[in-house]
CSV table of C-alpha atoms and ligand atoms in Angstrom, one decimal:
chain,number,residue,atom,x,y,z
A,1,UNK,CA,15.9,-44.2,-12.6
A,2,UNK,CA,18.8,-42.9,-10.6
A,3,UNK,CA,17.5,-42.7,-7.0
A,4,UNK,CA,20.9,-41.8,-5.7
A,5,UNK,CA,21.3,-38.6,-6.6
A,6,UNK,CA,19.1,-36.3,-4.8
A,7,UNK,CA,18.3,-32.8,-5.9
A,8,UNK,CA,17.9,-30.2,-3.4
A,9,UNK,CA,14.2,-29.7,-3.4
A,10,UNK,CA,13.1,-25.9,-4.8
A,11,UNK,CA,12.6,-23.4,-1.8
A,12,UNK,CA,9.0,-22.4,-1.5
A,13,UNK,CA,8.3,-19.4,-3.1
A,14,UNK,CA,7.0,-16.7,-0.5
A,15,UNK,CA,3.9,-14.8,-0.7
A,16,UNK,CA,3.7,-11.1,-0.8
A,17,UNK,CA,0.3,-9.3,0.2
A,18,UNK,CA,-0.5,-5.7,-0.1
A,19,UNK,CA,-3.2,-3.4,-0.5
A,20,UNK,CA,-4.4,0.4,-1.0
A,21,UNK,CA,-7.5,2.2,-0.3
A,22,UNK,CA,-9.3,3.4,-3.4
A,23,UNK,CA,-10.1,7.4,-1.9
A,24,UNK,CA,-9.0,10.2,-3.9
A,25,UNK,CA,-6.1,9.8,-6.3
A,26,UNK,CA,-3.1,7.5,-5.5
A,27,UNK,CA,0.3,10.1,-4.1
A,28,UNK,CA,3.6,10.0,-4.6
A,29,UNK,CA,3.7,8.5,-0.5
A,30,UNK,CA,1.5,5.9,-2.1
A,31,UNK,CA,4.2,5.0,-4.9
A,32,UNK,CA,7.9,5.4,-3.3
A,33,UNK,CA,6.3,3.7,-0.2
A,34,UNK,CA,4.6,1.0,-1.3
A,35,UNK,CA,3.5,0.8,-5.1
A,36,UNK,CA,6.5,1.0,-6.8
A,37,UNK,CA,7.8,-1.9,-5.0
A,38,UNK,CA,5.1,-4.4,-5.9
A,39,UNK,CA,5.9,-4.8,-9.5
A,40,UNK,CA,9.5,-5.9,-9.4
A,41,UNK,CA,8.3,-8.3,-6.4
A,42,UNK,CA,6.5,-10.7,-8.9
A,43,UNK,CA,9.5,-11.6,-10.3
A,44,UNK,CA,10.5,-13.9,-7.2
A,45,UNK,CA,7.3,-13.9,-5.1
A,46,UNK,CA,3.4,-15.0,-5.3
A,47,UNK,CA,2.1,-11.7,-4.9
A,48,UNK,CA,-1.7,-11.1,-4.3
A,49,UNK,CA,-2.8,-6.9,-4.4
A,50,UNK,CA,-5.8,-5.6,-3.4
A,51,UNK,CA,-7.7,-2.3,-4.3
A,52,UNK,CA,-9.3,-2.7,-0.7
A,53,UNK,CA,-12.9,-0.4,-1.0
A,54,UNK,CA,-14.3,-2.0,2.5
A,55,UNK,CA,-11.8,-0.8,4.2
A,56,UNK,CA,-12.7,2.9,2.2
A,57,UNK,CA,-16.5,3.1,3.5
A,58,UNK,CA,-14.9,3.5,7.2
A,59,UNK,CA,-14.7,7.1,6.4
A,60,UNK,CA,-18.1,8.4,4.3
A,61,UNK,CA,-17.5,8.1,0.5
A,62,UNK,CA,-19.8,9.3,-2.4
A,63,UNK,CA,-20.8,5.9,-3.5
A,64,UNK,CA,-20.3,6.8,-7.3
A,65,UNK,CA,-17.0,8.4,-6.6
A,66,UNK,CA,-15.5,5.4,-4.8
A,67,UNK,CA,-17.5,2.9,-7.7
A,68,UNK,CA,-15.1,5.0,-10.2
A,69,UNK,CA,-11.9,5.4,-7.8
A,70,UNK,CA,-12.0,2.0,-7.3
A,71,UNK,CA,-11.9,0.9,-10.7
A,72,UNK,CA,-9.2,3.7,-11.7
A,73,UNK,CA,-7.0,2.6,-8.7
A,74,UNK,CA,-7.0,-1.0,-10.3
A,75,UNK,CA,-6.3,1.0,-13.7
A,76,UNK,CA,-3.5,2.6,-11.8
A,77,UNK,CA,-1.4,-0.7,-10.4
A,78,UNK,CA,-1.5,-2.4,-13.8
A,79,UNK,CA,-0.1,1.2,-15.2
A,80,UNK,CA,2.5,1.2,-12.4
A,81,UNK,CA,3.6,-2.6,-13.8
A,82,UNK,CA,1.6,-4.9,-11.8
A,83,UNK,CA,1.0,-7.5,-14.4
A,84,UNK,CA,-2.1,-9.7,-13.5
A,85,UNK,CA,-1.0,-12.6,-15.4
A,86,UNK,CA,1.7,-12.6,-12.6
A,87,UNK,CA,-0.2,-11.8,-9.6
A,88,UNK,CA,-3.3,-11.9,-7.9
A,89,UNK,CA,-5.4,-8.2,-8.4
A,90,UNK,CA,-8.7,-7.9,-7.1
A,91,UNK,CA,-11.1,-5.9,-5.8
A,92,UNK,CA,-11.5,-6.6,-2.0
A,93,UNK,CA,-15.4,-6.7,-2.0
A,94,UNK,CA,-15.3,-9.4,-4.6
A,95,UNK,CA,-14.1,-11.6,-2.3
A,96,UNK,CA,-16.1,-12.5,0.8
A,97,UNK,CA,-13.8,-14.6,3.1
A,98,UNK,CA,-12.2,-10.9,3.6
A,99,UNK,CA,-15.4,-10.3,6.1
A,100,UNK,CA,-15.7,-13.5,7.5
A,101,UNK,CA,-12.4,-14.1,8.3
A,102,UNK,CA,-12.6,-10.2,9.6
A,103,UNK,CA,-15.7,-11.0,12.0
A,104,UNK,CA,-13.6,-14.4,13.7
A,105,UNK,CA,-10.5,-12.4,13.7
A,106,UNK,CA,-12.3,-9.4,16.0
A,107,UNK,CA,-13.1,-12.1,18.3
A,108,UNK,CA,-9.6,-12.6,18.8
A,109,UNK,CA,-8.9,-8.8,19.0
A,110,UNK,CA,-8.8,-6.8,22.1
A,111,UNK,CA,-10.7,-3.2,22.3
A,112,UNK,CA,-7.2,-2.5,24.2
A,113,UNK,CA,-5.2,-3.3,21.4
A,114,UNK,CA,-7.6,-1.6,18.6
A,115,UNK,CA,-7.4,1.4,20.9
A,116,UNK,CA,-3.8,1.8,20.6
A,117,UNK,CA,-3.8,2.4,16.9
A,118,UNK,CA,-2.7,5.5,16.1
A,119,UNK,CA,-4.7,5.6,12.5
A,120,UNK,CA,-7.6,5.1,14.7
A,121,UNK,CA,-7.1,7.9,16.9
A,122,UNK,CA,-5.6,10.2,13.6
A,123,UNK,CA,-9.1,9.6,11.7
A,124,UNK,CA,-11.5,9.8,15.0
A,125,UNK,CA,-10.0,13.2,15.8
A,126,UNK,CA,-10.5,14.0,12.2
A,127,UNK,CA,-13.9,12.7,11.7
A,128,UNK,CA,-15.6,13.1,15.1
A,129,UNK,CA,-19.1,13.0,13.8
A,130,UNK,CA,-18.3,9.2,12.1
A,131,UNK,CA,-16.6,6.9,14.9
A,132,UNK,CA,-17.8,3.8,13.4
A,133,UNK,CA,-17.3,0.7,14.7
A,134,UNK,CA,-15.5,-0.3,10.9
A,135,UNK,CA,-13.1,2.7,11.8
A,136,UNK,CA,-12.5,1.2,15.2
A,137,UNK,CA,-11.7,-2.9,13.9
A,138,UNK,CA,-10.1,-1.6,10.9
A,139,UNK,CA,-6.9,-3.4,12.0
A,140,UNK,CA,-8.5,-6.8,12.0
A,141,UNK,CA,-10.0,-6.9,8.5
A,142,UNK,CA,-6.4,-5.8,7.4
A,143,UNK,CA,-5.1,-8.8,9.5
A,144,UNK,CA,-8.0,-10.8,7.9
A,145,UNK,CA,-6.8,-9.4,4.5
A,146,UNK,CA,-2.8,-10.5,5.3
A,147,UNK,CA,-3.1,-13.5,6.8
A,148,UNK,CA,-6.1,-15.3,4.1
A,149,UNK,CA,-2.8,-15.7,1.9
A,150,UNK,CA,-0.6,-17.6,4.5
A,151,UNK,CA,1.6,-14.2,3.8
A,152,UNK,CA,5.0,-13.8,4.4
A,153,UNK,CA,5.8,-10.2,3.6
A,154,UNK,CA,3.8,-7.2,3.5
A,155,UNK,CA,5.2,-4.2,1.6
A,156,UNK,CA,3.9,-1.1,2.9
A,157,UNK,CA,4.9,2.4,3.4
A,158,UNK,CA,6.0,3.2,7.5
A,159,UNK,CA,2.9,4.2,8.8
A,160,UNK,CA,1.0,1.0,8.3
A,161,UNK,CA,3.6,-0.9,10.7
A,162,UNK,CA,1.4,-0.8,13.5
A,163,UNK,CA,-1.1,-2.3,11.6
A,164,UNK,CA,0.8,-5.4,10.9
A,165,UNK,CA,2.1,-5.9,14.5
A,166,UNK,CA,-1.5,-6.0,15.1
A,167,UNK,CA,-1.7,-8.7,12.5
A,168,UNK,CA,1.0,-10.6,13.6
A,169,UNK,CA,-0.2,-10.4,17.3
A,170,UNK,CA,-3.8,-11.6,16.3
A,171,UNK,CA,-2.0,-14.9,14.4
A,172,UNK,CA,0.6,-15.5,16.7
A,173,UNK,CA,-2.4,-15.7,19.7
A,174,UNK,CA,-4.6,-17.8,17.2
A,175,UNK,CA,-1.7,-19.9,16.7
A,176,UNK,CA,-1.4,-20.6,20.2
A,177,UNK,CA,-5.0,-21.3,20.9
A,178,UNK,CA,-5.7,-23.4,18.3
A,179,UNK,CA,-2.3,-24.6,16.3
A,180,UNK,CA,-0.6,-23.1,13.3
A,181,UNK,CA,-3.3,-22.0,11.7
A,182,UNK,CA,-1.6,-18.6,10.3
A,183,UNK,CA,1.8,-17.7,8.6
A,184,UNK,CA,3.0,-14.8,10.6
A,185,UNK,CA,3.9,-11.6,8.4
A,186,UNK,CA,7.1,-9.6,8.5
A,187,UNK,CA,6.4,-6.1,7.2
A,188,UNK,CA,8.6,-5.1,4.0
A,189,UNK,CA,9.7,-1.6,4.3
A,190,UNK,CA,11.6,0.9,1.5
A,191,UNK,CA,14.8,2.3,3.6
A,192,UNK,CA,14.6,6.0,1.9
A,193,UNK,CA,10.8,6.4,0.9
A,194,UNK,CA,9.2,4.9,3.6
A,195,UNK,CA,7.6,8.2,4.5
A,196,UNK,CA,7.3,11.0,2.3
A,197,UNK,CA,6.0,14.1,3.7
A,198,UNK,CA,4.4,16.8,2.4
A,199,UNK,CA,5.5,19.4,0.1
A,200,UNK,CA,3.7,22.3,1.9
A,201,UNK,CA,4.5,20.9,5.3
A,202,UNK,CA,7.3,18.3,5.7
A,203,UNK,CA,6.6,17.7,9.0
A,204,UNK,CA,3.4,16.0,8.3
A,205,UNK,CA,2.8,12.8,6.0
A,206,UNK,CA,1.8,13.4,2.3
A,207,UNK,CA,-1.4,12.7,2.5
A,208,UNK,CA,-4.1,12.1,-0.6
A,209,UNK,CA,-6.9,13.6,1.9
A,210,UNK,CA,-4.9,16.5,2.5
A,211,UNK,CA,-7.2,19.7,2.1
A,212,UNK,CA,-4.5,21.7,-0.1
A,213,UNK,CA,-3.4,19.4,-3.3
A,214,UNK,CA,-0.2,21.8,-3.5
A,215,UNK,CA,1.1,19.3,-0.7
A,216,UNK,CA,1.3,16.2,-2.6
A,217,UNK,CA,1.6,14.6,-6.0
A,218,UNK,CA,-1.0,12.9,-7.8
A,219,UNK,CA,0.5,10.0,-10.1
A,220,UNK,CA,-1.4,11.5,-12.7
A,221,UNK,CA,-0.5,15.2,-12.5
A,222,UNK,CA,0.7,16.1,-15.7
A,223,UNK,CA,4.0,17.3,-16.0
A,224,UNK,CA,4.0,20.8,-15.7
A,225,UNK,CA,1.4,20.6,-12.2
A,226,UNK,CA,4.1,18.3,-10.6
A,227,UNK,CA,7.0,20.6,-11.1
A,228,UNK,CA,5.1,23.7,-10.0
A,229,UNK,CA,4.4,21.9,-6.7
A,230,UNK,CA,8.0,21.1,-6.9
A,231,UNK,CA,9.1,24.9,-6.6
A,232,UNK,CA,6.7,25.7,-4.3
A,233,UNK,CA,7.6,23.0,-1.9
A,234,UNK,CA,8.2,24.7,1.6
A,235,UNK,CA,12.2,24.0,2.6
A,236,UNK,CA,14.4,26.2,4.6
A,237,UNK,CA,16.7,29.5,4.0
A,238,UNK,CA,19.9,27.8,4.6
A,239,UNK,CA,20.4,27.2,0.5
A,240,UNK,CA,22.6,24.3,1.2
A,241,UNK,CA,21.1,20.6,-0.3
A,242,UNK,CA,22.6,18.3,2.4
A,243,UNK,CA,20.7,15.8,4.4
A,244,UNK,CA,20.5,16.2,8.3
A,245,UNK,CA,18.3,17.3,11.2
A,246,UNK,CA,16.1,20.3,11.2
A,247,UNK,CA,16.1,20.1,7.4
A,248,UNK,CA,12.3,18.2,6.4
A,249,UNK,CA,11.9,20.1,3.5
A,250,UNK,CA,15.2,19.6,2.0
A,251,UNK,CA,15.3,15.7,3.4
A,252,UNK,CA,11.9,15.1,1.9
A,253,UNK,CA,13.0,16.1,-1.5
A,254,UNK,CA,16.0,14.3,-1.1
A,255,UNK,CA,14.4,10.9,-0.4
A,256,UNK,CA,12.1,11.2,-3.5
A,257,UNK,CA,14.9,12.5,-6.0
A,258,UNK,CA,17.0,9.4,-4.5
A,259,UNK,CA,14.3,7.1,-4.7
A,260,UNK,CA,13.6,7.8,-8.2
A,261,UNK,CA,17.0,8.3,-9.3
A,262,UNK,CA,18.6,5.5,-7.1
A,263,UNK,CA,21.3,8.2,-6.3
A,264,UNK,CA,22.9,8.3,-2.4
A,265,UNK,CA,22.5,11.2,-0.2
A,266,UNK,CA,26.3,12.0,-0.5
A,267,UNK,CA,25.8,12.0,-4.5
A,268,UNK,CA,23.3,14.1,-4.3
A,269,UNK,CA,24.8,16.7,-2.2
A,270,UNK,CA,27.8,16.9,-4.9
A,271,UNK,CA,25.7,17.4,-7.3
A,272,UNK,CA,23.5,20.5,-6.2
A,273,UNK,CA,26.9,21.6,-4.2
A,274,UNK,CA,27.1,25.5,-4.7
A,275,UNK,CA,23.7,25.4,-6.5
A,276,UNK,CA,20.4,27.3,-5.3
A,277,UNK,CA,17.1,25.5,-3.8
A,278,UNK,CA,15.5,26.4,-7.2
A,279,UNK,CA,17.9,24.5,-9.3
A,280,UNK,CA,17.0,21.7,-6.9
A,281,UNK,CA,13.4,21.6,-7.0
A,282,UNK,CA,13.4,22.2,-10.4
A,283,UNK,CA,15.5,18.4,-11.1
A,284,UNK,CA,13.4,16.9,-8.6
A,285,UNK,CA,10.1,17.9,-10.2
A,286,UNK,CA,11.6,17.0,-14.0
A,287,UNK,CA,12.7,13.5,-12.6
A,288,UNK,CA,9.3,12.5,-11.2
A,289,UNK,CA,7.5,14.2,-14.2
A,290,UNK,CA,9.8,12.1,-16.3
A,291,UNK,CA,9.5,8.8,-13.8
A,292,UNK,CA,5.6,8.5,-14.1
A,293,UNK,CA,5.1,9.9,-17.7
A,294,UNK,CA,5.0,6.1,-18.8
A,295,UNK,CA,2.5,5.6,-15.9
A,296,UNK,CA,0.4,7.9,-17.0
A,297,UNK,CA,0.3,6.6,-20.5
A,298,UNK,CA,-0.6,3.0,-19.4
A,299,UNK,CA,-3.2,4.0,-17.0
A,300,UNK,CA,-4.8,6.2,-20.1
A,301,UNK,CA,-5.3,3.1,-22.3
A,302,UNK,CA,-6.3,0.8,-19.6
A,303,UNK,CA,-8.9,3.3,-19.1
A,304,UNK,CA,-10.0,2.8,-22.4
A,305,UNK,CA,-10.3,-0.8,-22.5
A,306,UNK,CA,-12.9,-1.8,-19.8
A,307,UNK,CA,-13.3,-4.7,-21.3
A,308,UNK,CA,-10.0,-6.2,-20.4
A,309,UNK,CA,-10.3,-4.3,-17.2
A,310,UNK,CA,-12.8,-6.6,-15.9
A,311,UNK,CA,-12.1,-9.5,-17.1
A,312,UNK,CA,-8.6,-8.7,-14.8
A,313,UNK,CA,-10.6,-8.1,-11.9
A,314,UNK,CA,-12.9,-11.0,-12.2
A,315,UNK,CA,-10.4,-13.3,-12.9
A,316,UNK,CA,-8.5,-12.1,-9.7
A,317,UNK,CA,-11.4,-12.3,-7.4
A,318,UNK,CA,-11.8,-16.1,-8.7
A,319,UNK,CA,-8.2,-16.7,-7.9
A,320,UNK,CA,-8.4,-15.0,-4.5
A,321,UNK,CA,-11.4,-16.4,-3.6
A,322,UNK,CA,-9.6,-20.2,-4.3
A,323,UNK,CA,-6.6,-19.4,-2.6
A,324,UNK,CA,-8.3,-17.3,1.0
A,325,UNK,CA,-11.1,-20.2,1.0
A,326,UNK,CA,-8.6,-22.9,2.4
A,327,UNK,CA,-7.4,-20.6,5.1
A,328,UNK,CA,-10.9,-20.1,6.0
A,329,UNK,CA,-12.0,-23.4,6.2
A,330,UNK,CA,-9.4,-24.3,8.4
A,331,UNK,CA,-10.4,-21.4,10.7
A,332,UNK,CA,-13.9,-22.5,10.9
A,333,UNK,CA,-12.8,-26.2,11.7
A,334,UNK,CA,-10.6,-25.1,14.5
A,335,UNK,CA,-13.2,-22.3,15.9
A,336,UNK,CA,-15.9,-25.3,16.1
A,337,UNK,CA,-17.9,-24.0,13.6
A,338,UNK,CA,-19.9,-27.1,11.8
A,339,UNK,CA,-18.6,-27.4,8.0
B,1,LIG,P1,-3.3,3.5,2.1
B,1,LIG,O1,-4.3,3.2,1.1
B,1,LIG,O2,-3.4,4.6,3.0
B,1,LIG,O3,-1.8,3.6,1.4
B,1,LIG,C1,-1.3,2.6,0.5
B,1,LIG,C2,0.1,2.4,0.7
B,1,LIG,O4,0.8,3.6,0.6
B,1,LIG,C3,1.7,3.8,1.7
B,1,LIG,N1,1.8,5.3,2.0
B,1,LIG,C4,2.9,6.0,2.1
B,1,LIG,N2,4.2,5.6,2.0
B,1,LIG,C5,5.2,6.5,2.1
B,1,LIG,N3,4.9,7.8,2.3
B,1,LIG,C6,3.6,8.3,2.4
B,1,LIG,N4,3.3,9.6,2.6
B,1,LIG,C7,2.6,7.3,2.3
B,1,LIG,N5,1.2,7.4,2.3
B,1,LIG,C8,0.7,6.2,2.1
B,1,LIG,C9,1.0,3.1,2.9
B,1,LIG,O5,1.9,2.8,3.9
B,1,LIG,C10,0.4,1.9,2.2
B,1,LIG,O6,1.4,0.9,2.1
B,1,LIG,N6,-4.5,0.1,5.6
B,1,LIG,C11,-3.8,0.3,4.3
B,1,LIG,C12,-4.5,-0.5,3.2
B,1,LIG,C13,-4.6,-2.0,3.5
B,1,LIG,C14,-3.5,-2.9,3.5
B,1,LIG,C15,-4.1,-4.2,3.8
B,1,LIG,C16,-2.1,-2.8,3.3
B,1,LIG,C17,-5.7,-2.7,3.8
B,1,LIG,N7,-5.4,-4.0,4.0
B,1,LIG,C18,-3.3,-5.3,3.9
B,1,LIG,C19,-1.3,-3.9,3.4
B,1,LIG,C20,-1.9,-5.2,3.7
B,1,LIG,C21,-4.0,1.8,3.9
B,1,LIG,O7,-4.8,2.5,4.4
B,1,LIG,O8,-3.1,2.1,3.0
């Protein structure tokens, strides 16, 4: 054997985590901010999603409602591409490390620092008869959820940022305490649709829990519901499609006709130049119709095929279970606690 020559050894493959909370039905926000990125990320990365229901029960669910969502929103990221021959897709409660590591990790998480979060604040003013304790440490089973996987990247929409700052405060301090113990995270955010907003008021987020369903887009909307909402979208009186200040409405449909089109800004103003709002809304609403037709399909005949369904979810949880384990038992070494 030739010893001389050496080959450049291959460069670990990074791991991607992410996760969504099975309430309601999965947005458009959802998708352009997160979702949509996940499937072309198993190409070059380990990738390990999570329908994450124990972070759900924070906020009061209708047990059989979320037993259902939860198993549609798996249904729904194999139909958006997520192929679980490729990654890791389980169901969060399958896999108990999630809690354990969650109870150490809130030992190394300050009620100052929880009390920053602004999801904490959003949902306690929201639901003021349910300030759980779960609502309050949230942030620390989603570190627990991250940092099982040694993750390097976390793809998530904007508003979840905070979250992973949290997470990469908690590892940096455990790190320091104790050793490397935890890959610290970067977060992995879309330029365009980090934050859609909503159709009926673009200066909020488009929110699934959003009282009036005219304000955002359900994945599985059929056609002609998507481009109603569409026309009715709120924008402004100028009749001008150009991207700037003061414009949400207009911006907003902007981002999602550039992020499903892949179109810039500036192309986009050329082509609706002289053109009304209602030709607009009209291309927008076609061109997500079109986008998630496919989607909608897929998720229809996974529905119909339980069978397979579970044995996706099972195998997951087996594979996540393998995987989070070692990080765990190294945290329980290094916390003192007797193997
Ligand atoms: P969740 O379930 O609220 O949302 C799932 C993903 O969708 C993104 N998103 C949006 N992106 C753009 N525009 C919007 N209007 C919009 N609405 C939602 C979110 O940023 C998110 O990426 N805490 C998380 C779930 C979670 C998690 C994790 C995520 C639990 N553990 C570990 C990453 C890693 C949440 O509530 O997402």
């Amino acid at each position: 054997m030739d010893t001389t020559v050496s080959t450049p050894a291959p460069e670990r493959k990074k791991i991607i985590f992410s996760g969504i909370q099975p309430t309601g039905v999965m947005t458009l926000g959802n998708y352009l901010g997160a979702v949509r990125n996940w499937g072309p990320l198993q190409e070059d990365y380990h990738c390990a999603y999570s329908i994450v229901n124990m972070h759900a029960i924070t906020v009061r669910q209708d047990p059989k409602a979320l037993r259902e969502n939860t198993l549609r929103a798996y249904a729904l990221l194999l139909a958006c591409g997520i192929d679980p021959k490729k990654s890791i897709v389980f169901i969060q409660s399958h896999v108990r490390t999630h809690a354990e590591l969650a109870w150490v990790l809130n030992c190394y998480t300050q009620f100052g620092e929880l009390s920053r979060m602004t999801q904490f604040k959003d949902k306690s003013a929201k639901h003021a008869d349910n300030i759980n304790a779960g609502l309050f440490t949230y942030p620390s089973l989603m570190a627990a959820d991250i940092l099982l996987y040694q993750t390097d990247l976390v793809p998530v929409g904007v508003d979840q940022k905070q979250h992973i700052e949290l997470a990469r405060n908690i590892a940096e301090r455990f790190n320091g305490l104790y050793g490397k113990t935890f890959k610290v995270p970067e977060p992995y955010i879309p330029k365009v649709s980090a934050k859609i907003m909503s159709l009926t008021d673009p200066t909020k987020k488009m929110s699934k829990s959003d009282e009036n369903p005219n304000s955002f887009v359900a994945i599985l909307d059929d056609e002609s519901t998507i481009i109603k909402k569409f026309k009715r979208a709120v924008t402004d009186s100028e009749a001008v499609v150009a991207y700037r200040e003061g414009k949400d409405g207009i911006n907003n449909l902007m981002a999602i006709y550039s992020s499903v089109t892949g179109k810039s800004f500036q192309e986009i103003e050329s082509e609706f130049d002289g053109r009304g709002y209602g030709d607009f809304k009209t291309a927008v609403g076609t061109v997500v119709a079109d986008h998630l037709k496919p989607v909608r399909e897929e998720f229809a005949r996974l529905m119909n095929d339980k069978a397979y369904l579970e044995d996706c979810y099972r195998n997951g949880a087996r594979q996540a279970l393998e995987l989070s384990q070692r990080t765990l038992d190294k945290v329980y070494k290094k916390v003192g606690f007797v193997l």
